[in-house]
Coordinates of C-alpha atoms and ligand atoms in Angstrom, one line a residue:
M1 CA 221.6 74.3 88.3
A2 CA 220.4 74.1 91.8
L3 CA 217.1 73.2 93.2
I4 CA 214.8 75.8 95.2
Y5 CA 211.7 75.4 96.9
C6 CA 208.5 77.0 95.9
P7 CA 207.1 79.6 98.4
E8 CA 203.6 78.6 97.3
C9 CA 203.3 74.6 97.3
N10 CA 207.1 73.7 98.6
G11 CA 207.6 71.7 95.8
A12 CA 211.3 71.5 94.2
V13 CA 211.9 73.7 91.5
S14 CA 215.1 74.6 89.4
D15 CA 216.3 78.0 90.2
R16 CA 216.4 78.9 86.4
A17 CA 212.6 78.3 86.0
V18 CA 210.2 81.2 85.3
G19 CA 207.5 79.6 87.1
C20 CA 206.8 76.6 89.5
P21 CA 206.1 73.5 87.5
H22 CA 203.6 71.9 90.2
C23 CA 201.4 75.3 90.9
A24 CA 202.4 77.7 88.4
Y25 CA 203.5 80.0 91.1
P26 CA 205.3 82.9 89.4
L27 CA 209.3 82.9 90.1
Q28 CA 212.0 85.7 90.2
A29 CA 212.6 85.7 86.3
A30 CA 209.0 87.3 85.7
L31 CA 209.6 90.6 87.5
P32 CA 212.7 92.2 85.8
I33 CA 211.3 91.6 82.2
E34 CA 207.9 93.5 83.0
A35 CA 210.3 96.4 84.9
T36 CA 212.5 96.9 81.7
G37 CA 209.4 96.7 79.4
K38 CA 207.8 99.5 81.6
K39 CA 210.9 101.4 81.3
W40 CA 211.3 101.8 77.5
K41 CA 207.5 102.1 77.3
G42 CA 207.7 105.2 79.6
L43 CA 210.7 106.9 77.5
A44 CA 208.5 106.1 74.4
L45 CA 205.6 108.0 75.8
F46 CA 208.0 110.9 76.9
A47 CA 209.6 111.1 73.4
I48 CA 206.0 111.3 72.0
A49 CA 205.3 114.3 74.6
V50 CA 208.7 116.1 73.6
A51 CA 207.7 116.0 69.9
T52 CA 204.1 116.8 70.5
V53 CA 205.2 120.1 72.2
G54 CA 208.0 120.5 69.5
F55 CA 205.1 120.4 66.7
G56 CA 203.1 122.8 68.8
M57 CA 205.9 125.6 69.2
A58 CA 207.1 124.9 65.4
G59 CA 203.4 125.1 64.1
G60 CA 203.0 128.3 66.4
G61 CA 205.6 129.9 64.7
V62 CA 207.0 132.1 67.8
R63 CA 209.3 129.5 68.7
G64 CA 210.0 127.6 65.5
D65 CA 213.7 126.9 66.2
V66 CA 213.1 125.7 69.5
G67 CA 210.1 123.5 68.2
A68 CA 212.2 122.1 65.7
R69 CA 214.8 121.2 68.3
L70 CA 212.3 119.4 70.3
I71 CA 210.9 117.2 67.3
V72 CA 214.5 116.2 66.7
L73 CA 214.9 115.3 70.5
G74 CA 211.3 113.4 70.5
V75 CA 212.7 111.4 67.3
M76 CA 216.0 110.6 68.7
L77 CA 214.6 109.5 72.2
A78 CA 211.7 107.3 70.2
I79 CA 214.8 105.5 68.3
V80 CA 216.5 105.2 71.5
S81 CA 213.3 103.4 73.3
R82 CA 213.0 101.2 70.3
V83 CA 216.6 100.1 70.2
G84 CA 216.5 99.6 74.0
S85 CA 213.6 97.5 74.3
W86 CA 214.7 95.8 71.3
W87 CA 218.1 95.2 73.0
Q88 CA 216.6 94.1 76.4
N89 CA 214.4 91.6 74.6
G90 CA 217.3 90.0 73.0
Ligands
ZN101 ZN1 204.6 75.7 93.5

């Protein structure tokens, strides 16, 4: 454990701290958590979009086989995004 200096108030802070204990300035740990969260949320939204297109195609009857495959792909992507966000959050 090492001490670093807060860029806001110049107070001594542990390098493992999420934020400065003196002025509550957010330190490095806050950023990666939000970045991974958005990545998995984006994948979940993509999964919903793929499944929706699949349902539209299957419902139309013209491209029923392609639609069914897109629904399966969408469900798989949704599961991956769920497992991925769960894994990242530990
Ligand atoms: Zn500070």
